[in-house]
Structures are given as C-alpha cells and as structure tokens.
Short mmCIF file of C-alpha atoms and ligand atoms in Angstrom, two decimals:
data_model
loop_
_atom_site.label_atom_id
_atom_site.label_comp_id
_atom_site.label_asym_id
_atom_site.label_seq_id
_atom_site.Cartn_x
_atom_site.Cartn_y
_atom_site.Cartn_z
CA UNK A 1 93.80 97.71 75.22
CA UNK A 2 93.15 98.07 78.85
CA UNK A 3 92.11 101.33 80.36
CA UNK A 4 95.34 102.48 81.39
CA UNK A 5 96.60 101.91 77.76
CA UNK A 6 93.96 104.33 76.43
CA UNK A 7 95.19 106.72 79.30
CA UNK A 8 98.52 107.34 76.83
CA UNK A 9 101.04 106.28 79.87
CA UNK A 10 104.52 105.74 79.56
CA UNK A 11 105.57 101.58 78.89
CA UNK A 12 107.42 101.68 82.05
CA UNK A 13 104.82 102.67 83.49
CA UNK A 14 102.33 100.46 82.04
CA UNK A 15 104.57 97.65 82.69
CA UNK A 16 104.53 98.58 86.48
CA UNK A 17 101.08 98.63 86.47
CA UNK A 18 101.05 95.20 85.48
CA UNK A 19 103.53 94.10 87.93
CA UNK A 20 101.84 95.10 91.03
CA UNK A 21 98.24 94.13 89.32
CA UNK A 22 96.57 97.33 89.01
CA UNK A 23 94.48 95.92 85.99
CA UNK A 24 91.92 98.55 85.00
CA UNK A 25 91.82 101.95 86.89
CA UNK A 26 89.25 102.13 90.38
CA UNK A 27 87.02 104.79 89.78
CA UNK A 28 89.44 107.78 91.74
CA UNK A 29 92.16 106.81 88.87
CA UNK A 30 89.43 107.26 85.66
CA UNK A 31 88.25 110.36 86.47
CA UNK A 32 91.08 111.95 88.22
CA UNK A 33 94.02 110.73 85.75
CA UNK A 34 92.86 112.46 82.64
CA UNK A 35 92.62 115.61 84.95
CA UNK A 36 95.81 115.84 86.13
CA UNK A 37 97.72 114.81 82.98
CA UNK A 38 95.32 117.84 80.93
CA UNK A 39 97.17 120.20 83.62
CA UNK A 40 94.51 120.60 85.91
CA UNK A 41 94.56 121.05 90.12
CA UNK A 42 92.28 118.61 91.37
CA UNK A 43 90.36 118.46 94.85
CA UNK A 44 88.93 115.05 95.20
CA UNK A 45 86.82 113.52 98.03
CA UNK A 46 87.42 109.95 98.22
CA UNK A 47 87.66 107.80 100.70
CA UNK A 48 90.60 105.75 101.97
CA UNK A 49 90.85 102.47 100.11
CA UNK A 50 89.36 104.04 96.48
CA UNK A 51 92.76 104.31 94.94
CA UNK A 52 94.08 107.25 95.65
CA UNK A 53 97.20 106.91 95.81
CA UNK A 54 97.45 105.81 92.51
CA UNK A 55 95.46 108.65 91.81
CA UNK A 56 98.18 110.86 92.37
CA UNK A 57 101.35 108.67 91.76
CA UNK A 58 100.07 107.75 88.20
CA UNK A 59 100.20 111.25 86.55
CA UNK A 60 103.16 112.28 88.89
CA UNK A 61 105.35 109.14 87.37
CA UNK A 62 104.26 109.53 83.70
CA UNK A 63 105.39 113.29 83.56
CA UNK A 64 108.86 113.21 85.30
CA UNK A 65 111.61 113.01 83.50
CA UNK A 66 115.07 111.72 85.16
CA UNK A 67 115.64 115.22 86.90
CA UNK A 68 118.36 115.63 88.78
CA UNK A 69 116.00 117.67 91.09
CA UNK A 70 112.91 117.37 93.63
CA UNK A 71 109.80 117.63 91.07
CA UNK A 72 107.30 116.40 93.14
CA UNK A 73 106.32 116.83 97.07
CA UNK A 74 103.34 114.59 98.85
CA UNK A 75 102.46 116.03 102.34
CA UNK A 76 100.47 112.82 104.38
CA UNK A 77 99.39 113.56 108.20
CA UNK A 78 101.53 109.90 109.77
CA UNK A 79 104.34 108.10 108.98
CA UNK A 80 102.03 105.15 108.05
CA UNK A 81 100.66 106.44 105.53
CA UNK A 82 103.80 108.12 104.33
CA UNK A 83 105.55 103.91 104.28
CA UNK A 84 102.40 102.89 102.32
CA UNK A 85 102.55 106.21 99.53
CA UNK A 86 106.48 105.62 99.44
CA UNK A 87 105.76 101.53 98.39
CA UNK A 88 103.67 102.49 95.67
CA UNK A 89 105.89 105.55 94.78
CA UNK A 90 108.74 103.20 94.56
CA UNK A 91 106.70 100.55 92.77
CA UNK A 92 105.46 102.77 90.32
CA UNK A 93 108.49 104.48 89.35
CA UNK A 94 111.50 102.59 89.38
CA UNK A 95 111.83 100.84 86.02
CA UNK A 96 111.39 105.30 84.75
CA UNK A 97 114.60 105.50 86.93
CA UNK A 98 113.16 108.16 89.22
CA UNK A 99 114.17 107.84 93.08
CA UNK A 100 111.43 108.78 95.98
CA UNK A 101 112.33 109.37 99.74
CA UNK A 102 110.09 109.32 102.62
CA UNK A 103 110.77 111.75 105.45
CA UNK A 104 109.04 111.09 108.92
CA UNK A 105 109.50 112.78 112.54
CA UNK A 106 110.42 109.94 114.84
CA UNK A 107 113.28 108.43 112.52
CA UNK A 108 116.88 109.67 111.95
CA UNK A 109 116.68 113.12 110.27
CA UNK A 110 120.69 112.13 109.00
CA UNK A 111 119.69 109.14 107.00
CA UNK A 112 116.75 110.91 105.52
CA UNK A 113 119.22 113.93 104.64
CA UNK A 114 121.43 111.59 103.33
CA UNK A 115 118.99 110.23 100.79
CA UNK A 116 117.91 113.24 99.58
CA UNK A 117 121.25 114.18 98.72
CA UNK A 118 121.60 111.67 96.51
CA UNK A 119 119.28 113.07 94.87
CA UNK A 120 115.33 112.69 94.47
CA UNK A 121 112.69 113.22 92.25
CA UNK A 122 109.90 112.50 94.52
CA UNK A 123 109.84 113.23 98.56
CA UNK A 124 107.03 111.90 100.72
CA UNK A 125 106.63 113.22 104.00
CA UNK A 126 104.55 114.20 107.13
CA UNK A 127 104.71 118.17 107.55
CA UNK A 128 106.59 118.74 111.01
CA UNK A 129 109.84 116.77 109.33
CA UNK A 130 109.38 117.87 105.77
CA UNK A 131 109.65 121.89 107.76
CA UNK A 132 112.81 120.81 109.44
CA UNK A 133 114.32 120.08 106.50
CA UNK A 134 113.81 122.89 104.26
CA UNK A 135 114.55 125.17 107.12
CA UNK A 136 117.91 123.61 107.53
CA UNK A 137 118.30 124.04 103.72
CA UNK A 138 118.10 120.26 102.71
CA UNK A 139 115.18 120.19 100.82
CA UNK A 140 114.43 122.99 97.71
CA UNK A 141 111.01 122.87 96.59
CA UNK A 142 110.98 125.74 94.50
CA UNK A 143 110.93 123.96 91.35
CA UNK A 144 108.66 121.37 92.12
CA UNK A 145 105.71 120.35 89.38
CA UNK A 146 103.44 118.39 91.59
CA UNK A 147 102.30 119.07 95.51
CA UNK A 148 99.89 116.67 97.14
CA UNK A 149 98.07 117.04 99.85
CA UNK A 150 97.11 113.81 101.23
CA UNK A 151 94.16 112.87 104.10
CA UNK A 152 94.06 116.88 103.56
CA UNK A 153 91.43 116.67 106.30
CA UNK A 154 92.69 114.90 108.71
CA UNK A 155 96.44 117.42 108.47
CA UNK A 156 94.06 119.77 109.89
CA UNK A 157 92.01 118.34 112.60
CA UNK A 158 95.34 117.20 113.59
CA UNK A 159 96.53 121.75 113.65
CA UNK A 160 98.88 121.31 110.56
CA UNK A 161 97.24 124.17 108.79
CA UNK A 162 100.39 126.37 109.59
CA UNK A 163 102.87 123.75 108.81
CA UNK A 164 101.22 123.06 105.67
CA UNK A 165 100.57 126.53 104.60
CA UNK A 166 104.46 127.55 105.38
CA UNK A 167 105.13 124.33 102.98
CA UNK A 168 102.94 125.02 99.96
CA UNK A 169 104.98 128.96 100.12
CA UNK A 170 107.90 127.69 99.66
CA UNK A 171 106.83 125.38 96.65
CA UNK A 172 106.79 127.08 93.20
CA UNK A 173 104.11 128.96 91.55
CA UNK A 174 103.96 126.65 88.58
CA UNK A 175 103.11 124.03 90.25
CA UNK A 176 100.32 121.41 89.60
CA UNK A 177 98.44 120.68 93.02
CA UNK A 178 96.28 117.83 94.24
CA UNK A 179 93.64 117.52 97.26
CA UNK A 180 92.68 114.69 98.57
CA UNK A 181 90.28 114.15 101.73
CA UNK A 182 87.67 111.86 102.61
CA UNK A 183 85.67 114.51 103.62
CA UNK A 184 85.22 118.50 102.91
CA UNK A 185 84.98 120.61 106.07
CA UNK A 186 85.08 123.98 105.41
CA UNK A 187 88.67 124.68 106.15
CA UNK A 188 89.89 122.11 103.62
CA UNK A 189 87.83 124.23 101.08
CA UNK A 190 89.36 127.05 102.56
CA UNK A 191 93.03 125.91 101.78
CA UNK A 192 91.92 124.74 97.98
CA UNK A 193 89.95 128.07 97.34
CA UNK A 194 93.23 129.81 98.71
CA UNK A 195 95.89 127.72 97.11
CA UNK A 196 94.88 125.93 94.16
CA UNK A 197 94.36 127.09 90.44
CA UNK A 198 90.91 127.28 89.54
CA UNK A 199 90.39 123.37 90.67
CA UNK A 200 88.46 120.66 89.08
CA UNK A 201 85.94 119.10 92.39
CA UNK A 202 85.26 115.66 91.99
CA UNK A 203 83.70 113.55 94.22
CA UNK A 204 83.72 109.76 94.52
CA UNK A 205 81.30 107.60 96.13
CA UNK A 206 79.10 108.60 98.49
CA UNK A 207 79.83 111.09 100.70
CA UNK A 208 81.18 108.88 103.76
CA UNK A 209 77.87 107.95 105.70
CA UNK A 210 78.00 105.20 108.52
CA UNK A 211 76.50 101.86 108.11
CA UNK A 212 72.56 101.41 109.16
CA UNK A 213 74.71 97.97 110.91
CA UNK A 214 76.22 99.42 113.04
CA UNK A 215 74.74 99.43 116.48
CA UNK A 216 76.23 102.90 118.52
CA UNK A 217 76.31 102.41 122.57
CA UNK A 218 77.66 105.47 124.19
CA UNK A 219 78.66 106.03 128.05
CA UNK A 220 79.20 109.04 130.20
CA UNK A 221 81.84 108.98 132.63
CA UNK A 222 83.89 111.42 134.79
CA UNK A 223 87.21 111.44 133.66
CA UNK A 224 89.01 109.62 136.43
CA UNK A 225 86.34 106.29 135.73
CA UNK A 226 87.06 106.31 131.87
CA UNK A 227 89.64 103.07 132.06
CA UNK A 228 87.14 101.28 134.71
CA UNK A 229 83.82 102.27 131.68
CA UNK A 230 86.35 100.81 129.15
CA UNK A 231 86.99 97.52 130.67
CA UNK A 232 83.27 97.28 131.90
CA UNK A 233 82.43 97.39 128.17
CA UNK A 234 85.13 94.96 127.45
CA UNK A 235 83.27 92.96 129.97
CA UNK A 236 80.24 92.98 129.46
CA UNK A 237 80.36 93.54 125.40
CA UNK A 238 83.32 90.66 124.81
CA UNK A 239 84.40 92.67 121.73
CA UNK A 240 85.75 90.29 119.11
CA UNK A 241 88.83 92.36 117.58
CA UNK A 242 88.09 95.47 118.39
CA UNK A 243 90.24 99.23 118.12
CA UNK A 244 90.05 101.50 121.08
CA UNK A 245 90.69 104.71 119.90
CA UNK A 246 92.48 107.09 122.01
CA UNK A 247 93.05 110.94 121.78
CA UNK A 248 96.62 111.40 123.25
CA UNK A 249 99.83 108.80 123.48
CA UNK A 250 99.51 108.83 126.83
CA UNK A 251 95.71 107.69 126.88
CA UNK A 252 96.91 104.91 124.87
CA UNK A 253 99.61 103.66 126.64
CA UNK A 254 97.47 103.66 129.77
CA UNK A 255 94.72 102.01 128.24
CA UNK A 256 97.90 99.44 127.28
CA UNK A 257 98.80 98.90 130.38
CA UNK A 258 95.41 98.08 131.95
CA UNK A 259 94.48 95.53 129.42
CA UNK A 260 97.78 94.28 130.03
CA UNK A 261 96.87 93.54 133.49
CA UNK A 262 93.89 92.04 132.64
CA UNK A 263 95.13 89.68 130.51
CA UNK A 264 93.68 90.91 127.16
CA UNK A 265 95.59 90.39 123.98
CA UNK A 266 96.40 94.06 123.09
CA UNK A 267 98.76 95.96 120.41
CA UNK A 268 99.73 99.47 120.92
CA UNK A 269 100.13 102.59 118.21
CA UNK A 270 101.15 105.78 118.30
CA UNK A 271 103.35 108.43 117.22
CA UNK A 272 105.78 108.28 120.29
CA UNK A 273 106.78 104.20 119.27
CA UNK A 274 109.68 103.23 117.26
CA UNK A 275 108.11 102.71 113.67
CA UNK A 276 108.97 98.96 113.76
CA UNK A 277 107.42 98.35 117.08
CA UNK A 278 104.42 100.18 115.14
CA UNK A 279 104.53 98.01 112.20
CA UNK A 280 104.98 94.76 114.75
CA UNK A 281 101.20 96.39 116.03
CA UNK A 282 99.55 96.43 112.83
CA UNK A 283 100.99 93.39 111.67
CA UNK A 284 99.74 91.34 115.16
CA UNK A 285 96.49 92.83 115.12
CA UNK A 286 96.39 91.73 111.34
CA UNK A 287 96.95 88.30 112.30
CA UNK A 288 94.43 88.04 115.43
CA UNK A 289 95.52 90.21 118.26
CA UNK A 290 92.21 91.00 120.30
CA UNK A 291 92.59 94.91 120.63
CA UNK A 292 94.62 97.35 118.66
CA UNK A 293 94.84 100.93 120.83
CA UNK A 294 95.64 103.46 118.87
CA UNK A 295 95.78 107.77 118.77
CA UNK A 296 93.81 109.06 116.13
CA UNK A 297 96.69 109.89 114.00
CA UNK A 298 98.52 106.95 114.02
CA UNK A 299 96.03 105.02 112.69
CA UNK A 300 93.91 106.93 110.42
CA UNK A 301 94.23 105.73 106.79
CA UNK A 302 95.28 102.44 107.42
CA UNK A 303 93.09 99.83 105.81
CA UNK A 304 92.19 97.58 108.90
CA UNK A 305 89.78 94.87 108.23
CA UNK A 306 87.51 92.59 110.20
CA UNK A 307 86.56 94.78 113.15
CA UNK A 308 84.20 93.97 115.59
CA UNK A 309 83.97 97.13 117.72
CA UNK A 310 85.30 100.74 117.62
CA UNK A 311 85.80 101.83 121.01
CA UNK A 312 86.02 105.57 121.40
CA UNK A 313 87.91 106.24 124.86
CA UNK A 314 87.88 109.92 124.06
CA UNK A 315 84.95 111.43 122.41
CA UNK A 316 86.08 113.57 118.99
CA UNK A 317 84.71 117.39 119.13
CA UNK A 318 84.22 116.90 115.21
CA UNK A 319 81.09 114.07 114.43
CA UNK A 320 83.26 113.87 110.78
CA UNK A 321 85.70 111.65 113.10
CA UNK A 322 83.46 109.98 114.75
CA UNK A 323 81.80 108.59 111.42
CA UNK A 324 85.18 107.97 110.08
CA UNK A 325 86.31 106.23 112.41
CA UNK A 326 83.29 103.67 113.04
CA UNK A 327 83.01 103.23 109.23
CA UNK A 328 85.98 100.70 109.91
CA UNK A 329 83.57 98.44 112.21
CA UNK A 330 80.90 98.09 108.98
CA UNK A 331 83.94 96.85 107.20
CA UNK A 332 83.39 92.95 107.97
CA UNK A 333 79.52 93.82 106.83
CA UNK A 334 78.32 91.59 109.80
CA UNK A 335 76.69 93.88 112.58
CA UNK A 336 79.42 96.04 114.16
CA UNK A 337 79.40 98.15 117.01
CA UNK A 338 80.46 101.61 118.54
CA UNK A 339 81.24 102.67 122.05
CA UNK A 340 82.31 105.86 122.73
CA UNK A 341 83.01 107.35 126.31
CA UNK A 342 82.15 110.83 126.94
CA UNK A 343 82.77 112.82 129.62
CA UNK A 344 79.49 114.81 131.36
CA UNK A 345 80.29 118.07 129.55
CA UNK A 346 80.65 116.43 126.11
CA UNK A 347 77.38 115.03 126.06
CA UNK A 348 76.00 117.80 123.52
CA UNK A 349 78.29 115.95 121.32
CA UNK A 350 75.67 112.82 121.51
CA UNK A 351 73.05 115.18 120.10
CA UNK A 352 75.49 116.56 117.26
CA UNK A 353 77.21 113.01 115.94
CA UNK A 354 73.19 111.74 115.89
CA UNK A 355 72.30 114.74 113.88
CA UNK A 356 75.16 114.87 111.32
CA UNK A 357 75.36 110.92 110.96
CA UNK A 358 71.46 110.82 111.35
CA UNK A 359 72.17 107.81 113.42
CA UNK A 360 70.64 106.89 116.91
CA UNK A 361 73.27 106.51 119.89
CA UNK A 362 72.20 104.32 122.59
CA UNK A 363 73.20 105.21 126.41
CA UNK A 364 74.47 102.27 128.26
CA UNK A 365 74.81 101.91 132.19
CA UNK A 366 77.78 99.21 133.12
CA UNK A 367 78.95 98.17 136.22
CA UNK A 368 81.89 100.57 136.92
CA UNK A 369 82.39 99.96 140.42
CA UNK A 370 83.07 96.22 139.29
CA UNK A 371 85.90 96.80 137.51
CA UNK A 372 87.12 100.29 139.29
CA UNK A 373 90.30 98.28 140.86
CA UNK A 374 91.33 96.41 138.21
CA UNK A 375 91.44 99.43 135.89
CA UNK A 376 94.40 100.92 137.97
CA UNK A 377 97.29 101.03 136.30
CA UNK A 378 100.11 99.64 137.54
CA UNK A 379 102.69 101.89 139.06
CA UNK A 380 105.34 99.66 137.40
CA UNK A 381 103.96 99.71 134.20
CA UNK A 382 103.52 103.88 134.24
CA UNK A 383 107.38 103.67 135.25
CA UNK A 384 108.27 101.42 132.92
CA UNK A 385 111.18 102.27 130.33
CA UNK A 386 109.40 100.92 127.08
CA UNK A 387 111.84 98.00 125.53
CA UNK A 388 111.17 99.89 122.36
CA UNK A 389 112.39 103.07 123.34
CA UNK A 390 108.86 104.97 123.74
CA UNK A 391 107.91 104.28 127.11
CA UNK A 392 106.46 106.90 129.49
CA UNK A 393 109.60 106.76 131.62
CA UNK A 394 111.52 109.34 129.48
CA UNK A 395 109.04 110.44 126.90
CA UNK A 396 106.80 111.85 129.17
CA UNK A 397 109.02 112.50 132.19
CA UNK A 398 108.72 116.46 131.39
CA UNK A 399 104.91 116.13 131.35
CA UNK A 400 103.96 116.43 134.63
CA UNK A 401 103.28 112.73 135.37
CA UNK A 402 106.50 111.19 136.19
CA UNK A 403 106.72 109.85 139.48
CA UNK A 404 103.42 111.47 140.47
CA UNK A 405 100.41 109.47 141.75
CA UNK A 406 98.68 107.33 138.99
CA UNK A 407 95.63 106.37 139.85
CA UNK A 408 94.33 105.37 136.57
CA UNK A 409 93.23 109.35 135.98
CA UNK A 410 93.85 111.06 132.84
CA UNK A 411 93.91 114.65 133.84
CA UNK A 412 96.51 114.28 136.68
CA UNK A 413 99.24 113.77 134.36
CA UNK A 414 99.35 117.29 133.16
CA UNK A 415 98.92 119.78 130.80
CA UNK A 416 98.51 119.03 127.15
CA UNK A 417 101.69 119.91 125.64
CA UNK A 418 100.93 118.68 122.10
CA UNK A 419 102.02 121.81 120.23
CA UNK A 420 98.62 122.49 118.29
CA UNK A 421 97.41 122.15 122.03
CA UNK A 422 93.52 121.71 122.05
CA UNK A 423 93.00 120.17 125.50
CA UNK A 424 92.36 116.45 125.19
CA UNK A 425 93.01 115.62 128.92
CA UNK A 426 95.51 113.12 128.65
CA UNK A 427 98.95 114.53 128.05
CA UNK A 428 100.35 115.15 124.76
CA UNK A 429 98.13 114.97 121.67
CA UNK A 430 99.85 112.38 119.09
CA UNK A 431 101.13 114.74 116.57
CA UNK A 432 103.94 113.41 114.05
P1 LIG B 501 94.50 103.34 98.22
O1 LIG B 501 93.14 103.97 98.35
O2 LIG B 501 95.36 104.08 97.25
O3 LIG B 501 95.16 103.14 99.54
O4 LIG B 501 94.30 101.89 97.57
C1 LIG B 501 93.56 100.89 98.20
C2 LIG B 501 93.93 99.50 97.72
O5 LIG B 501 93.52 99.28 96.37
C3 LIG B 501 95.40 99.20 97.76
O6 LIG B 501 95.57 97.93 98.32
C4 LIG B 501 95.84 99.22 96.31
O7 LIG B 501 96.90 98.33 96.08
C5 LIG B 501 94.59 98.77 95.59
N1 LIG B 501 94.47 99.37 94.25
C6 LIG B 501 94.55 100.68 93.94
N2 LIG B 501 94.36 100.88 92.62
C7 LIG B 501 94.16 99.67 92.06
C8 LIG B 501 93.92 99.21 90.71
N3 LIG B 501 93.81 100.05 89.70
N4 LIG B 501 93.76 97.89 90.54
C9 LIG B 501 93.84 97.03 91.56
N5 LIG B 501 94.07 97.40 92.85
C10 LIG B 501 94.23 98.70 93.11
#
C-alpha cells in the first residue's frame, strides 16, 4: 500500500495519482493531507517546488462531490502560477468528473465567464480578475468549502491585501481555509490570525536561507546609469543564463530593448505580454536563451533551473525578496552569483539584506562610462508597437513617456501608476 493508499483517498483519485507519477507524498502532502481532510485550516510555510500544490488539490479533490456549484476558490498572485495550479487541478480531478476554471487579468473576461457558466466546481484565479467577476455577479462564492491562499506572501508585497480581504468576505463562513507562503512576514500572520479557524502552523524545511555558494556583488548607481551598471556587469561578469529581475514592466522592457541592441540573447516577462508570448519566454529561456528579464510578479513561483546569475536591476525594500529571489541562482549547486543595483539612497538596504540573510555583499566598481552609449535605448524600440500586442507604444502611452525623450532613464517616464502605487521609479509596477 503506498502512502497515499493509507491516506483513505478516493480510487479516482488514487488512480490520478498514478497517472501523473506522484508515487509517495513529498513531505508538504504527509503532514498537511491528514490536516485538511480531519477539517482543519492550515498555514504552511513551504517553499515553492515542495509540493504544494498537491498539498491543497489532494484534499480539495477527495471531498467534492459532482456539485453543480463553485466549492472551492484558490487565490495565486500571477497568471503563471494560476496555468500551473489549473494543470494539476485538471489532472487531479477529472476522472471524479469535477470541472476547474482559471481566471486571469490580461485574457478575455467573456471566455472565462463563459466557462464558469457551465458550471465549476473549482475556480483558480489571480485576485484583481477573480473581484471583477463576483462584482459583476458571475462568480458566487458563498457556498464554497475550500479557499486557498497561494504564494500568500508574495499577494501582499505585491498590495493585494484589500483585494484579497474583499474576496475571503464574500466566501462562506463554513469554509475550510489554507495558507501557503514561503515565508511568514508579519502581515501574512496577520491575515491567518484574522481569517482562519484556530489554524494548524506547520512548517517545512528550513526556513528559506540563501546558499553559503552564492557569491553577492552589489553596485550603486544613480538612477539614470542603472542600464549602463547592468550591461557593465554583463560585461565584465559574462553571466551564463542569467535572470535580471526588474521592478516595473517598463524597467523590463527597457532593459529588453538594450540587450537587444547589444546583441544578447534575451526573453522578456511580464504582466503587460500576451500570456503566450509569456509562455514562448519561459519556454526559450528553458531551452538556452542567455537572459530571461522579468518583473517580480511574473516570475515568482516558477521553477527555473540552471541559473547562473540573479541580476537585481531594482533593489527590493523587503531582504525576504531579495533571498527569494537569489535562492534560484544556488539551484544548479555550482557557485552562483547575485548582482543587485541600488540606487545611493537604498544603500541602508545593503546593511539590512546582510543582516537578515547573514550573508556578506560585496561592492563592485565597473566601468560605466564604457558602456554609457550603448545602454541607450533606442528611440525606435521605446516606440515600437510590440508584435504581441504589449508594447510600450499603447500600453504605456498614458504614462507619461510616450513620445518624450528616452534617454535610457527610468524616472523620466513618469509617475508610478501601478494601483498599489509604492514608487518603484520606472512606470507601472507589474500587478496582474
Ligand atoms: P509544487 O511545489 O506543487 O509546484 O511541486 C513541485 C514539483 O514536484 C512539480 O513538478 C510536481 O509535479 C512535483 N511533485 C509534487 N508532488 C509530487 C509527488 N508526490 N510525487 C512526485 N512529484 C511530485
């Protein structure tokens, strides 16, 4: 009897299991199944690429029966992630007969309307879509059994706190909830003290810690020299495959455009792209592609292998992200390396990601001037209509930066408009 046998789950269930290999549970899935099927909320710290998702999905499958209404709600921070839940979802549960949607900003809000008509048991979605459709009526949630919040962290560095709270009051009372978040800042706490049901903590693995291989060089620009630091790096460092992490769309698409011109191999991802043109990103860098820029958001979660260098255009206020996001570059267990780019007054940020990873950052002075002209964007690549419909002509034509001077300087192209608006310097933030 495998381990999943002893767990008492349904032969459909069991028989998916087997289909898609999931042989004996990951550690996430022992200790959290038995939880959730005794009843129990559950906030769990575990780290992307544990099993969570099975976590959740397991006891969510084995308890719904085919009704003809929405029983169960996860809430994930990108469409990414929502694609990857929504596989396993479907995986999972189609030989009990239930039916899962995924709902994501960015994508037709008919079709997804459409589906959910039809009727669903299981609706996986990122918050700002999931909102527009129970405000237009579409999507009941009062009888729901399960809510999940997923990367419960990251929904609130990225502001979702509201949109999440005005979600979880419209759910019903009697539901079951689960937390998950790779790591516990105090507002996370906050939302399980406030909405949960006397919840079971359990943590898994250590708590996330960055790798003593890791090697962390760190710069300090002014803003307008942040794209001629990057490609000095580039330069200089000859990053393998690296990701260059940026704060806002607009940040990335810049950063796009100069390795463009510079003939580097580069993929692009962020919220404002047509999801295939996002998927054609992941999937290139998968295969080889030299640099994969991408917001925060869009690529937080993913499971990204084999990376050289993490390359932090904007510095994060919160050292949680920053250790997060270099934990990818320990991933190929070889010696990987961090840059990050911070701006004069950021530099107290040096002092705090060195105290709370207890890690040693190392200042490094490149030749800037070298490489001041070729980091210039191009004026027809700032004007540029995107071929895959999320270009900065129209997107960002309201921003201030349209047809303005583009020297290659963040902070000229206006006000940060992202609708959480913390001031990141480089247009819109890359909510979904
Ligand atoms: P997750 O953390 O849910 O994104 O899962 C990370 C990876 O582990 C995915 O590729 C899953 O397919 C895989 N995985 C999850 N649970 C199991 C399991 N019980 N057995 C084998 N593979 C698993």
């Amino acid at each position: 009897m495998t381990e999943f046998e002893s767990m008492n789950l349904r032969p459909e269930l069991l028989s998916a299991l087997k289909k898609i290999n999931f042989e004996k549970p990951t550690e996430v899935q022992e200790r959290a199944i038995p939880e959730v099927l005794s009843g129990k909320d559950v906030v769990v710290r575990s780290k992307t690429g544990s099993g969570k998702t099975g976590a959740f999905l397991i006891p969510i499958v084995q308890n719904l029966g085919r009704e003809d209404y929405l029983s169960a709600i996860v809430i994930v921070p990108t469409r990414e992630l929502a694609l990857q839940v929504t596989t396993v979802a479907k995986q999972l549960s189609s030989d009990a007969g239930l039916r899962v949607a995924t709902v994501y900003g960015g994508a037709s809000i008919e079709r997804q309307i459409h589906e959910i008509r039809r009727g669903v048991n299981i609706v996986i979605g990122t918050p700002g879509r999931l909102i527009d459709l129970i405000k237009r009526n579409e999507l009941h949630l009062d009888r729901i059994k399960f809510l999940v919040l997923d990367e419960a962290d990251i929904m609130l560095d990225m502001g979702f706190i509201d949109d999440i709270t005005y979600i979880i009051s419209k759910t019903s009372q009697n539901r079951q909830t689960m937390l998950f978040s790779a790591t516990m800042p105090k507002e996370v706490v906050e939302i399980a003290n406030k909405y949960m049901k006397n919840p079971l903590h359990l943590k898994i693995g250590e708590e996330e810690v960055v790798v003593s291989t890791i090697t962390h060089y760190y710069a300090i620009s002014d803003r307008s020299s942040k794209l001629a630091t990057l490609l000095a790096y580039i330069n200089e460092f000859k990053p393998q495959k690296a990701i260059i992490f940026s704060q806002t769309q607009r940040g990335a698409e810049m950063i796009y455009s100069v390795l463009k011109k510079n003939n580097f191999d580069a993929v692009l991802m962020h919220g404002g792209l047509s999801q295939s043109r996002r998927e054609y990103s992941l999937s290139d860098f998968r295969k080889g592609t030299q640099f994969l820029i991408a917001t925060n958001v869009a690529a937080r979660g993913l499971d990204i292998r084999d990376v050289s260098d993490v390359i932090n255009f904007d510095a994060s206020e919160d050292p949680a992200v920053y250790v997060h996001r270099v934990g990818r570059s320990a991933r190929m267990g070889a010696n990987g390396r961090a840059f990050t780019i911070f701006i004069a007054k950021e530099k107290y940020l040096v002092w705090e990601i060195e105290n709370m990873a207890k890690i040693k950052m190392e200042k490094i002075e490149l030749d800037v001037e070298k490489y001041r002209t070729s980091a210039e964007p191009s004026p027809e690549d700032l004007h540029r209509r995107s071929q895959y419909g999320g270009g900065f002509g129209h997107r960002f034509s309201n921003r201030g930066g349209h047809g303005r001077s583009h020297g290659g300087n963040g902070h000229r192209f206006g006000r940060n408009r992202g609708f959480h608006g913390r001031h990141t310097g480089y247009g819109n933030k890359d909510n979904e």
